[in-house]
mmCIF file of C-alpha atoms in Angstrom:
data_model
loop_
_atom_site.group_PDB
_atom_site.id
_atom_site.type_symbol
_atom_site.label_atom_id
_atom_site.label_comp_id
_atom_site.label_asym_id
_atom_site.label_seq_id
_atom_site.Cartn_x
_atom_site.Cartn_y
_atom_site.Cartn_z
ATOM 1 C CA UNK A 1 0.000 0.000 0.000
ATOM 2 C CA UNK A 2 1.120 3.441 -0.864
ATOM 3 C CA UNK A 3 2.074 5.668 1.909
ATOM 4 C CA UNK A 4 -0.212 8.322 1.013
ATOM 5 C CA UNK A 5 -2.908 5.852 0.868
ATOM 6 C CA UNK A 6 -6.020 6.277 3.292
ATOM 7 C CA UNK A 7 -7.447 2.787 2.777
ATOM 8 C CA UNK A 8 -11.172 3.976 2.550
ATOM 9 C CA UNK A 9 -13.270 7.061 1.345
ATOM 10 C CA UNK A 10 -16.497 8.548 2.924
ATOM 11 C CA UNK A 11 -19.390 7.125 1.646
ATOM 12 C CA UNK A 12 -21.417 10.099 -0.446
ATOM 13 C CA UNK A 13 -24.649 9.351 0.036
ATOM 14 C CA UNK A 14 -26.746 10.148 3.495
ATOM 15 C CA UNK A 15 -24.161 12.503 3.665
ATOM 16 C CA UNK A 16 -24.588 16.329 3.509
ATOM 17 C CA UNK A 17 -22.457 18.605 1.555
ATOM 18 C CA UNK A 18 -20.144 21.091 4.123
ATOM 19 C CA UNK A 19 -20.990 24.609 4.327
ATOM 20 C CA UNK A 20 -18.585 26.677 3.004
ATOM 21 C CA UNK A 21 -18.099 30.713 4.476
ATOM 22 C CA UNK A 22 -14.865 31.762 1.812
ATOM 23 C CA UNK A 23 -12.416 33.679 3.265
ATOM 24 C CA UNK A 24 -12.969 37.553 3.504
ATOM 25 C CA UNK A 25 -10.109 38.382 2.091
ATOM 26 C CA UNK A 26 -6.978 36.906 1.000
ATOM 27 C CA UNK A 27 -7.389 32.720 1.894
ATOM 28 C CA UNK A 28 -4.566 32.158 3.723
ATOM 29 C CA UNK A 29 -6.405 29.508 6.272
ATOM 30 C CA UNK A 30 -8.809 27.214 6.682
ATOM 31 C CA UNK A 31 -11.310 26.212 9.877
ATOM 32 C CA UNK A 32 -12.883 23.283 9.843
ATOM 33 C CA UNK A 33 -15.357 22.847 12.438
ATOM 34 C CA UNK A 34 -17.562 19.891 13.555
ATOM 35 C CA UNK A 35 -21.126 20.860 15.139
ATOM 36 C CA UNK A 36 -22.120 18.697 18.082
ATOM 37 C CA UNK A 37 -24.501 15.953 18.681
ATOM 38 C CA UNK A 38 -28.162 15.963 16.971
ATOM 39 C CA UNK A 39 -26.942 19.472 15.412
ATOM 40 C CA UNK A 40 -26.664 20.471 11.609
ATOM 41 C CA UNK A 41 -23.973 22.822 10.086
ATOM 42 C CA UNK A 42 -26.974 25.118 8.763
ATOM 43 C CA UNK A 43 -27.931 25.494 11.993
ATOM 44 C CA UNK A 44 -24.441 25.682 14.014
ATOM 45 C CA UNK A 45 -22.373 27.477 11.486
ATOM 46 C CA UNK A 46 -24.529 30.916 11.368
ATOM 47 C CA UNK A 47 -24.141 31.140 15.352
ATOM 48 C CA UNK A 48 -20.573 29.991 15.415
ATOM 49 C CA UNK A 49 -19.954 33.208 12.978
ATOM 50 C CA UNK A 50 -20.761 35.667 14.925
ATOM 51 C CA UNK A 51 -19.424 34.661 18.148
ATOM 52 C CA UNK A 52 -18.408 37.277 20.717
ATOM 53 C CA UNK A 53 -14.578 38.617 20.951
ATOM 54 C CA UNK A 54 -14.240 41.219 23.572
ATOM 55 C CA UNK A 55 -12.887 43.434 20.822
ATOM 56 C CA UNK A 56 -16.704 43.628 19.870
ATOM 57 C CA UNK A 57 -16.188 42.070 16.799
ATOM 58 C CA UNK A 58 -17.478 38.545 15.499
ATOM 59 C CA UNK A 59 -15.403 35.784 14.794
ATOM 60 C CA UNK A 60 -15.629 35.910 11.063
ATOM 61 C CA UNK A 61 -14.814 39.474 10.511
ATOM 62 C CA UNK A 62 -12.195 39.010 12.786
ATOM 63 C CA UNK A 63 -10.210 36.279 10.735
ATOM 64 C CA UNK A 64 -10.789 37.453 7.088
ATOM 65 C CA UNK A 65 -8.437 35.086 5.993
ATOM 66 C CA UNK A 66 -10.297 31.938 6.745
ATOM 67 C CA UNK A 67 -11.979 29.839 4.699
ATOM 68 C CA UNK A 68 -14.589 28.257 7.228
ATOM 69 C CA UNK A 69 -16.063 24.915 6.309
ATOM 70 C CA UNK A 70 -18.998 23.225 8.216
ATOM 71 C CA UNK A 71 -19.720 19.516 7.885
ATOM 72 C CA UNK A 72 -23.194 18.275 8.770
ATOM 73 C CA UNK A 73 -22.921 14.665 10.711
ATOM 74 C CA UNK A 74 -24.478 11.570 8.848
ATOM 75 C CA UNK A 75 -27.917 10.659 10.052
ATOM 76 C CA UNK A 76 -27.469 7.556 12.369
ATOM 77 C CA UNK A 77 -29.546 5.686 14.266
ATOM 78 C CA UNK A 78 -28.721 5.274 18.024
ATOM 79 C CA UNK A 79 -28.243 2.094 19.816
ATOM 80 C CA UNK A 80 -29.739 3.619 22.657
ATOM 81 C CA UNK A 81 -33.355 5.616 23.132
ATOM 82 C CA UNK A 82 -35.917 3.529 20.912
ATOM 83 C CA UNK A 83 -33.324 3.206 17.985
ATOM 84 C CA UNK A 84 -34.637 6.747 16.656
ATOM 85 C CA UNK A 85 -31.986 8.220 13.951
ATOM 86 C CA UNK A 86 -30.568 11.639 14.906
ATOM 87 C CA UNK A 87 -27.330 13.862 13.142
ATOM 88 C CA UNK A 88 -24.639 12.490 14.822
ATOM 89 C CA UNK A 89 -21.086 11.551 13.956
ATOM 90 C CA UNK A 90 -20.541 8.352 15.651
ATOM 91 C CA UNK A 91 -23.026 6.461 17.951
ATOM 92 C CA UNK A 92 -22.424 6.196 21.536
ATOM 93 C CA UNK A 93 -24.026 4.676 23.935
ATOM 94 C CA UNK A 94 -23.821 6.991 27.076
ATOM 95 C CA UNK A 95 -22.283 10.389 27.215
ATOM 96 C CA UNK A 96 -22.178 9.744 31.057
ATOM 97 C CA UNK A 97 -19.853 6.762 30.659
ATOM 98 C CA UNK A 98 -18.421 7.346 27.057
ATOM 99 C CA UNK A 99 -16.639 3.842 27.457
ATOM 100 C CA UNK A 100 -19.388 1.796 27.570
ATOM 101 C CA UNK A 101 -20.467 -0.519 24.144
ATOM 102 C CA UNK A 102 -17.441 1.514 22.524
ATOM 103 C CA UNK A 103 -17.763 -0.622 19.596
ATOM 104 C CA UNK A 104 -21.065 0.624 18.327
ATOM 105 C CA UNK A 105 -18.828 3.736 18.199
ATOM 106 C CA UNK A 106 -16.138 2.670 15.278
ATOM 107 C CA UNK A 107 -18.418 2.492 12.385
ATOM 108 C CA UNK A 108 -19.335 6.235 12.691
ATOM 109 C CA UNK A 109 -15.559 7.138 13.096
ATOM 110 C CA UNK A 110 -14.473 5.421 9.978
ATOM 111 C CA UNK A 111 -16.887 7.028 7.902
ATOM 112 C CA UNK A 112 -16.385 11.001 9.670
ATOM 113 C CA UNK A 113 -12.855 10.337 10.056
ATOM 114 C CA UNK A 114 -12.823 9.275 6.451
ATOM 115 C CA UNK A 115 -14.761 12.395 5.120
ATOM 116 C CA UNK A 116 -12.511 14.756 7.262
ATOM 117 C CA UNK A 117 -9.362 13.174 5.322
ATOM 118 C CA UNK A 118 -10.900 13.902 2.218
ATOM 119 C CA UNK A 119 -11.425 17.996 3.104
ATOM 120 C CA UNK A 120 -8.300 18.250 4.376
ATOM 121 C CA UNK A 121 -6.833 16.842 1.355
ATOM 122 C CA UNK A 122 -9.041 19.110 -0.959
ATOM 123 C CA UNK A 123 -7.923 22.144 1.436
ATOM 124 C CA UNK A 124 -3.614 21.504 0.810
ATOM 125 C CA UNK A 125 -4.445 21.898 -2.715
ATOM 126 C CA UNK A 126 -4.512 25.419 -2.125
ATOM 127 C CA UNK A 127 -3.220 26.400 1.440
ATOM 128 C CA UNK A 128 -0.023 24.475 3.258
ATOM 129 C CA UNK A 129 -1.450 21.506 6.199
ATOM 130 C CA UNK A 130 -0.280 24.267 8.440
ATOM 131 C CA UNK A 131 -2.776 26.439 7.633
ATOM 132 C CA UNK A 132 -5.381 23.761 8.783
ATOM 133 C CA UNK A 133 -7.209 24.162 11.489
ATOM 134 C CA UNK A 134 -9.355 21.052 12.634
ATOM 135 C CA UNK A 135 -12.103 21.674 15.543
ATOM 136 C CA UNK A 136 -15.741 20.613 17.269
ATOM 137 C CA UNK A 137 -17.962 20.763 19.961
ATOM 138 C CA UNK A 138 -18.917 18.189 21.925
ATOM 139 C CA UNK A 139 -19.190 15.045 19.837
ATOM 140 C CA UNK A 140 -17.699 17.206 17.115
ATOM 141 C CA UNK A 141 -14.535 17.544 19.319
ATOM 142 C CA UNK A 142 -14.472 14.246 20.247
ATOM 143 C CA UNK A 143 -14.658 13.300 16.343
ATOM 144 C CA UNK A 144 -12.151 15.659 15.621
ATOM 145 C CA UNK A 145 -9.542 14.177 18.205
ATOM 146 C CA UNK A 146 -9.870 10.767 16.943
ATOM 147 C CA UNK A 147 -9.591 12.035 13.305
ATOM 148 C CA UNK A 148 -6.337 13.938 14.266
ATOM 149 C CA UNK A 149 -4.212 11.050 15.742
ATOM 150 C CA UNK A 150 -5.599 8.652 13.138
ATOM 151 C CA UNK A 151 -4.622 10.709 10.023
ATOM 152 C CA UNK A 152 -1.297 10.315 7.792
ATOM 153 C CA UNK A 153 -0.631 11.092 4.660
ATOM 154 C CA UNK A 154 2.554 10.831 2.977
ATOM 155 C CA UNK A 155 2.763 12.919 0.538
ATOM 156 C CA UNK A 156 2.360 16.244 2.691
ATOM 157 C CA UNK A 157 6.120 16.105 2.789
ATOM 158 C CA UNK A 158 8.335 15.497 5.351
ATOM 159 C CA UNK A 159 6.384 14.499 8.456
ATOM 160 C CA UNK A 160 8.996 14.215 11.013
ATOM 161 C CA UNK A 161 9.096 17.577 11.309
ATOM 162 C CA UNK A 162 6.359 19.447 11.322
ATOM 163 C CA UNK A 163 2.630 18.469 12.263
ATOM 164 C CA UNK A 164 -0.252 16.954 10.546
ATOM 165 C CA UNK A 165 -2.209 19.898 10.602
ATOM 166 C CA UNK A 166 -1.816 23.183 12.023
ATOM 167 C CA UNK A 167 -3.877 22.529 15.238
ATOM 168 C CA UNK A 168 -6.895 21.306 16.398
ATOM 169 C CA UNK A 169 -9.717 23.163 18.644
ATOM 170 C CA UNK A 170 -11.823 21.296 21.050
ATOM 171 C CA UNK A 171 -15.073 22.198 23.071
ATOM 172 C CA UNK A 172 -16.325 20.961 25.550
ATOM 173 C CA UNK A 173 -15.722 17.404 24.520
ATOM 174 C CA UNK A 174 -14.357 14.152 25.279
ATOM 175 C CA UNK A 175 -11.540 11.540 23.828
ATOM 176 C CA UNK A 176 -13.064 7.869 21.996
ATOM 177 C CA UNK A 177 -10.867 5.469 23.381
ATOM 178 C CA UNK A 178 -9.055 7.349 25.867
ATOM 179 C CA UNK A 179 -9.247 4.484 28.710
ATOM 180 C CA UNK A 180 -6.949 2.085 26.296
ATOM 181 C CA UNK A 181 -4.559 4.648 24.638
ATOM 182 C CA UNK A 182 -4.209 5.552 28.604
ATOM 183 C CA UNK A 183 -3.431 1.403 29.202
ATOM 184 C CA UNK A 184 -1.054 1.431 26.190
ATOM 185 C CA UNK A 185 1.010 4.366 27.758
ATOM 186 C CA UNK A 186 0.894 2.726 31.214
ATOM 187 C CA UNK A 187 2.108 -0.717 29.601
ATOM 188 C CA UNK A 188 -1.155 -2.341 30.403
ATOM 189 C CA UNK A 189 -2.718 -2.672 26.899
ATOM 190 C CA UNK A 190 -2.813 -6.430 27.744
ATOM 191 C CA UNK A 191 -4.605 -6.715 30.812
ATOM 192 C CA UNK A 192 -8.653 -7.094 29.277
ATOM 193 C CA UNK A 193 -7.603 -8.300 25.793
ATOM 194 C CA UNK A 194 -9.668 -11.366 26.553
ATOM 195 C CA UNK A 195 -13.005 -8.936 26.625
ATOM 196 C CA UNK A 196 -11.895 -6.916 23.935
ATOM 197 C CA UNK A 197 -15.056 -6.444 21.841
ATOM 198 C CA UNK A 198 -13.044 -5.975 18.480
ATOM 199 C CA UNK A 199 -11.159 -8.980 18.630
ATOM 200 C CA UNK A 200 -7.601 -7.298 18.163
ATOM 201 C CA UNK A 201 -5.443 -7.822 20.849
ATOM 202 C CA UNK A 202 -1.933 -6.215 19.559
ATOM 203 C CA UNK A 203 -2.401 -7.769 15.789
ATOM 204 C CA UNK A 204 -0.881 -5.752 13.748
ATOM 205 C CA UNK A 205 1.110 -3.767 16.433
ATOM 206 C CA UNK A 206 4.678 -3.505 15.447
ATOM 207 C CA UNK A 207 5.526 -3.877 18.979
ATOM 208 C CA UNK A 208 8.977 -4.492 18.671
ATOM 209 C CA UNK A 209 11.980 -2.104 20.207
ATOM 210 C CA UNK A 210 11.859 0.156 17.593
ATOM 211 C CA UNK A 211 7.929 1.182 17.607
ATOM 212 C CA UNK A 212 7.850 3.783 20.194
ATOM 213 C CA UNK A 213 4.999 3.625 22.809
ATOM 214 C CA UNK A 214 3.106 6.676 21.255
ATOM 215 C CA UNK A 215 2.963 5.279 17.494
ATOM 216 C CA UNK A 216 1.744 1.547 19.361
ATOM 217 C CA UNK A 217 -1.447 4.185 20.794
ATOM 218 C CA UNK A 218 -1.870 5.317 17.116
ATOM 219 C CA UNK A 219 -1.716 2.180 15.688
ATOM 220 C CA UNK A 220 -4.709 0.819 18.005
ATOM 221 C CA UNK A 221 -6.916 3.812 16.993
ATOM 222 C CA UNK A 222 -5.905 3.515 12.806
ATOM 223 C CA UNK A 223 -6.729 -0.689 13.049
ATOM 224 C CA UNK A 224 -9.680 0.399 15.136
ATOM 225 C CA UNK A 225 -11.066 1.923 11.894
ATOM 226 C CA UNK A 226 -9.204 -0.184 9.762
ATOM 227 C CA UNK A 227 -6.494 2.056 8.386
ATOM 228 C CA UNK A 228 -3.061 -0.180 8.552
ATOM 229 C CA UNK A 229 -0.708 0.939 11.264
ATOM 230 C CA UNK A 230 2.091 2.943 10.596
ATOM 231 C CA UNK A 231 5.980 1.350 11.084
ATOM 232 C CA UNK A 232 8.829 3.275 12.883
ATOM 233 C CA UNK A 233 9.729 4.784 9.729
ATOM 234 C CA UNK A 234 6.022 6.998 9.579
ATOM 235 C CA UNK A 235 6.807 8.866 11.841
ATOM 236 C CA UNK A 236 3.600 10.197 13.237
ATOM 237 C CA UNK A 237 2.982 13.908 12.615
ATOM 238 C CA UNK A 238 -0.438 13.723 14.429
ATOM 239 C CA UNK A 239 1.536 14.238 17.813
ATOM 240 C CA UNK A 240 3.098 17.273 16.949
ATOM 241 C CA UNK A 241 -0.372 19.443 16.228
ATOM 242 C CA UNK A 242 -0.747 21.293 19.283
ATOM 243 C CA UNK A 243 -4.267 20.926 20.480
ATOM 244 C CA UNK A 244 -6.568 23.686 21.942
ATOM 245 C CA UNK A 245 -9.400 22.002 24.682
ATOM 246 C CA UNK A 246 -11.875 24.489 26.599
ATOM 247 C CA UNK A 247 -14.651 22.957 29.042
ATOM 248 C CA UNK A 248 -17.183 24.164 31.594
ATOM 249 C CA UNK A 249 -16.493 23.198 34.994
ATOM 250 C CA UNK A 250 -20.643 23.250 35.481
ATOM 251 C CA UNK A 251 -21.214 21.144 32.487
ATOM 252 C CA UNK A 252 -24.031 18.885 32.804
ATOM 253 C CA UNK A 253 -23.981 17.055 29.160
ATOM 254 C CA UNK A 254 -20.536 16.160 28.745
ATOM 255 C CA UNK A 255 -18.788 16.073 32.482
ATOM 256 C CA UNK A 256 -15.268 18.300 32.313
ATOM 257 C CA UNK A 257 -13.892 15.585 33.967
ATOM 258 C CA UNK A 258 -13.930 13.883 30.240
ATOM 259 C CA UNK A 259 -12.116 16.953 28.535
ATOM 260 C CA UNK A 260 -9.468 17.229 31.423
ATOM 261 C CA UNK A 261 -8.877 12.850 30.804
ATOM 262 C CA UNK A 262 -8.620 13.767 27.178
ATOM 263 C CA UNK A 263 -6.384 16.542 27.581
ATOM 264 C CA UNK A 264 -4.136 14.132 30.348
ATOM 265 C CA UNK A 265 -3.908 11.774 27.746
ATOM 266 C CA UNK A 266 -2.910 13.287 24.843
ATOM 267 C CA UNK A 267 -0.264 15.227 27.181
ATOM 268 C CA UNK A 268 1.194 11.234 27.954
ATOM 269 C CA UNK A 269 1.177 11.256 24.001
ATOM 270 C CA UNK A 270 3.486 13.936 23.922
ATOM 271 C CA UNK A 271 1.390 16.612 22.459
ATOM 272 C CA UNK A 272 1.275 19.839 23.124
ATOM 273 C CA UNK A 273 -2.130 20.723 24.575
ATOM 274 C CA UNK A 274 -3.938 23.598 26.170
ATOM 275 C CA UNK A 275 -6.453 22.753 28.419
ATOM 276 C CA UNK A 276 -8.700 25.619 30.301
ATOM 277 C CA UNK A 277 -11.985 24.864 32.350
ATOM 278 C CA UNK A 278 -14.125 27.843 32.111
ATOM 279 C CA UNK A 279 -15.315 28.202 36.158
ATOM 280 C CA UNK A 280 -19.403 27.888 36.279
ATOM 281 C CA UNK A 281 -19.823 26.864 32.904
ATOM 282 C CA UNK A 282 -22.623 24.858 30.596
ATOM 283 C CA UNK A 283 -22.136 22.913 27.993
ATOM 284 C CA UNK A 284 -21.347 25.440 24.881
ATOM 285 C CA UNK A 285 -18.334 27.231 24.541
ATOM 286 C CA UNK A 286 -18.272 30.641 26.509
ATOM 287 C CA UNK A 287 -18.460 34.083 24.788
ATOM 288 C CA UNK A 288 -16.235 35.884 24.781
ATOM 289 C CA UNK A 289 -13.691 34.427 27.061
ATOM 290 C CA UNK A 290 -13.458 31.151 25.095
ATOM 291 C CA UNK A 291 -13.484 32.720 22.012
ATOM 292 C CA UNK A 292 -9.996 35.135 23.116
ATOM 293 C CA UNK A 293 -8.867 32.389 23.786
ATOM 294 C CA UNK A 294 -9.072 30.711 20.998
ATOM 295 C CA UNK A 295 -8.135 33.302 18.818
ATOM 296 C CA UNK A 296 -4.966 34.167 20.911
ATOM 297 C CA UNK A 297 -3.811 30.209 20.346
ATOM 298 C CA UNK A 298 -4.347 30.401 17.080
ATOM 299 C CA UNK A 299 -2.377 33.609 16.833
ATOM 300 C CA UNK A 300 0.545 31.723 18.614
ATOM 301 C CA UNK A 301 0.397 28.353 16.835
ATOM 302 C CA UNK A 302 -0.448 28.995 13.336
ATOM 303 C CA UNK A 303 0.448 32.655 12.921
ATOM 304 C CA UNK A 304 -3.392 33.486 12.286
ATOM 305 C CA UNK A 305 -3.883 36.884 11.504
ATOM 306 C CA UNK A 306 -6.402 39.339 13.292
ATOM 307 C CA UNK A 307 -8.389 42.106 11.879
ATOM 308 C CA UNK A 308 -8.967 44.536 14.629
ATOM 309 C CA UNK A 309 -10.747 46.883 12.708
ATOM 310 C CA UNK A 310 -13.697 46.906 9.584
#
């Protein structure tokens, strides 16, 4: 298999086509952003816009640089609640206990995972990966996450030293998977492999001395989804994006507890994460401290460029 190969495409049909917001201005980035559960991009996208900066001006006239594209999730039908089908990325279970029946998660992250490749891809035709900025809310963050340390592609040049993408954004959300990339790191991957619902065990896991730790973590999420793992010699840029995670201590949807374990563990990947619980706070990102802060990452990370004034 090529290296640039992904191994699978997003299914089109049942799937909506993104809403695209062209940049302002020269392009010189791209946002893409993943609405949360039971949510559409024609609904999300409008309100994400015109978010509040405490310079008084809304998010998209503040970056007129970005091209901002909005997915809408695949209609899927839940496992749980009377089997009724709802917008979502990837089924789960329970948002209280995101680990439980994790495999009637995978199929859902294949597919978004898949579709997120393909826009990234269609985005470095024009703009460097650098440029790319990757975020969700909620189950869009959570999506976003797993699509992150699962992608690899080749032929964006030399991996080993710079990122996948410029960085990824995260909302209130939580990390797929987090409880065995967590026993990987801690050298007890083996300890349930009896109960392991996907029947996987290390096959496939170059586990040998020169596979480092972090690549055996991505490995387990790519074969998850079926995407072959990557040897020592793929080096994987995934763990060099630095990753932005906000999350309201007050949430009652997704508990912050989640997005501080997801931030934990992709800090024992390596990464380089910035995690800030927002004191009193629901479930939503919070206006306008959130969105400074953001901003000011993205200003640091990916040299994003700020329009004070119209």
């Amino acid at each position: 298999m090529d290296d640039g190969d992904l191994s699978f495409t997003a299914p089109t049909t049942n799937h909506v086509e993104p809403l695209i917001y062209p940049a302002q201005s020269e392009h010189t980035h791209t946002f893409i952003f993943l609405h949360g559960r039971g949510d559409t991009a024609q609904n999300f996208a409008p309100r994400f816009l015109l978010s509040e900066h405490s310079s008084g001006r809304p998010l998209q006239d503040l970056l007129p640089g970005v091209k901002f594209i909005f997915p809408t999730a695949k209609r899927r039908r839940m496992a749980a609640n009377n089997r009724c089908t709802i917008s979502q990325w990837f089924d789960i279970v329970s948002l209280t206990d995101s680990a439980k029946r994790e495999e009637v998660q995978v199929e859902g992250l294949r597919e978004s995972s898949a579709m997120i490749y393909q826009i990234i891809m269609r985005e470095t035709a024009s703009i460097p990966c650098g440029n790319i900025v990757l975020g969700g809310l909620s189950q869009g963050c959570a999506t976003a996450l797993y699509a992150l340390l699962t992608f690899y592609d080749a032929t964006l040049g030399d991996s080993a030293v710079r990122p996948a993408i410029g960085a990824v954004v995260g909302m209130s959300g939580w990390l797929p998977f987090r409880k065995q990339i967590d026993e990987i790191m801690s050298g007890a991957e083996g300890s349930d492999q009896g109960e392991d619902p996907y029947n996987r065990g290390k096959e496939g896991l170059d586990s040998g001395t020169t596979t480092s730790t972090e690549t055996q973590a991505v490995n387990f999420l790519r074969e998850n989804v079926d995407l072959p793992a990557l040897t020592a010699s793929q080096p994987t840029a995934a763990l060099r994006t630095p990753v932005f995670l906000g999350h309201g201590t007050a949430d009652l949807t997704v508990d912050v507890t989640l997005g501080e374990g997801a931030a934990s563990t992709l800090e024992s990947l390596g990464m380089d994460v910035r995690w800030v619980p927002y004191k009193d706070f629901y479930h939503w990102y919070k206006e306008p401290e959130e969105i400074d802060d953001v901003v000011a990452f993205l200003q640091e990370k990916v040299d994003l460029k700020v329009s004070w004034t119209a």
